[in-house]
Amino acid sequence: MSLLTVKGLTASYGVSQALFGVDLDIAAGEVVALMGRNGMGKSTTVKAICRMISAQGELRFDGQDLHALPSHKAARLGLGLVPEGRRCFRDLTVAENLLATSRPGAWDMTKVTTLFPRLGERHSQLAASLSGGEQQMLAIGRALMTNPRLLILDEATEGLAPIIRQEIWAAITRLKADTDMAILVIDKTLAELAQVSDRAVVLERGRTVWSGAMAALTPDVTERYVGV
Amino acid sequence: MSRETLFNAALLLGLLLVPIWALLTDEPFTITLATRAVILALAAAGLNIALGIGGLVSLGHAVFFGIGGYAMGILAHHAQGFTPLMEWPFVIEGTKSMPVIWLLAIVVSALAALVIGLLSLRTTGAYFIMITLAFGQMFYYFAISWSAYGGEDGMSIYVRNDFPGLNTLAPIQFYGLCLALLVVVLVFSARLRRAPFGLSLNAARQVPARLEAVGLDPMRLKLVAFVISGAITGLAGALFADLNRFVSPTMFSWQFSGEIMVLVILGGVGRLFGPVAGAVTFVALEHVLGGLTEFWHIYLGLILLGVVLFARGGITGLIAGREASHD
């Protein structure tokens, strides 16, 4: 059964329509890559799923209609968002960032710092003083502390040094192997996406134009819609 | 131990030693001044929860201070005049018991903060400031028109209320009581800011939208903080009224709301002992400069200007560093 169901999703920013019909399904434990060139609606789809913007069309999480819920209640169902641009709470320490969002469940401070040892080493350091990569790890840790059933990673490796990107991809691979958490991942690096994802959904001009197993994603499709 | 912790300990030690010195040298007025500073620090500690952690710039906190004051005034007025507070549908007598008065001041202030918060927290920025200011003015003019309790002239209470086992008319004993309450509130504030609630509230001040994305409702967090903040300021109002044995509509005035905010900014917004540093400095300036000129507020204004422009963390920031301690 589908954990997240998105059908015919449309959304607008004022008079400017951004989504024209996005279809997307994610089952528990599945890793799905949401792909497409810049400006094709990937982040808008994430914002609509997380109820950060209003949208129309079918939008269900674990059978529950997300349209009826404000953003924070939708998140409490088990949606964990790692937003584009990280946006950690700069005036709080690493430990405080994690504690501020924690909810009961398997993920706690120890588990997060085991996944990202750098966070453990800097637990009493202000988030503002962390490097970009460490802030990204903190943003992922913060989302994990909410014990989500679906983790959404929006451009989690964008602008990071290759070694940090490797650490983050390794963490995602570990999450896939060790947990039954579903993951929706948006990224521009096709090779890493192909390694970690079970399926891919490709957006073009706010519409789903391709959906299927990652192994079935052909160079023809990626060249045409992703630009790589 | 951080510099801020040392600074806080020194302030607390000062609050303990100065009144003892005043007692030994027979300077009761100094004890009264210290009591005023401690009560104002308590009011500011209340605002510091809303303003310092939650970022809520309330220009209506005098409402809660006034409610606390009038809760004391009304209960004591009926108790000392041997007239019931209410006769129908059942008889309620006034009281001279401080713990009962404090409890009522806290409950009524909290309820007022809940109602005001529910309406005003729908707005942000300048609109939030204006709505809280408007509530302040409403209560101020209501108190002026409430002739049963003195109207514009206010109301005197002839004897300070009682606390079991203490002679509250002895300045040092009343001071000790006020200081104990301040310490309780500061310990509570310290625990609150380290608890998940306080951390989430701090996060709500920084990036409210991001907090919603992790399943927390910033509006609810801010409302709870506003209610706690109002309740503490209400308690300070009840003590202030007992200190002066007098309540008047000026306790509700927007100038007083501004004064509480000045204490927080002067001492250091969001710093645990910022309200204490602010209140002690304010009362000291009021006493020293007030003895030199009746226009002492001009100098206070200059000092405040200096703090805002050059000392972001207030007096605490100047002495203990700009970054708040996360000890």
XYZ file of C-alpha atoms in Angstrom, chain A residues 52 71-72 75-76 79 81 83-84 86-93 96 99-103 126 142-143 146, chain B residues 193-194 196 198-200 202-218 220 312 323 326:
54
model
C 3.543 24.853 2.994
C 1.592 22.222 7.874
C 2.554 21.264 11.446
C 4.377 16.892 9.657
C 3.182 15.132 12.799
C 6.585 13.787 7.149
C 11.440 17.590 5.583
C 14.539 21.810 3.224
C 16.577 23.343 0.459
C 19.206 23.923 5.389
C 18.025 26.845 7.548
C 19.145 25.547 10.908
C 18.242 27.465 14.054
C 21.418 29.559 14.127
C 21.227 30.774 17.740
C 20.901 27.245 19.111
C 23.678 24.721 19.578
C 19.613 22.215 21.094
C 16.254 18.562 20.999
C 13.973 21.388 19.844
C 12.322 19.183 17.245
C 12.536 15.763 18.914
C 9.525 13.497 19.127
C 26.261 27.082 17.766
C 16.781 17.498 12.944
C 14.309 15.877 10.551
C 10.951 13.922 14.494
C 14.876 27.806 28.101
C 16.779 24.490 28.183
C 12.377 21.251 24.494
C 12.045 26.695 25.365
C 14.276 25.499 22.541
C 11.286 25.193 20.206
C 13.572 30.026 20.468
C 13.446 28.230 17.107
C 9.970 29.687 16.457
C 11.462 33.165 16.898
C 14.223 32.382 14.383
C 12.471 30.470 11.564
C 8.739 29.932 12.276
C 8.013 28.267 8.920
C 10.767 25.706 9.461
C 9.322 24.832 12.843
C 5.959 24.048 11.272
C 7.717 21.701 8.870
C 8.945 19.639 11.823
C 5.463 19.337 13.324
C 5.389 22.174 15.845
C 2.823 24.950 15.902
C 4.636 28.291 16.448
C 0.699 27.564 20.207
C 23.663 44.325 21.541
C 26.735 35.454 22.793
C 24.401 27.825 26.658
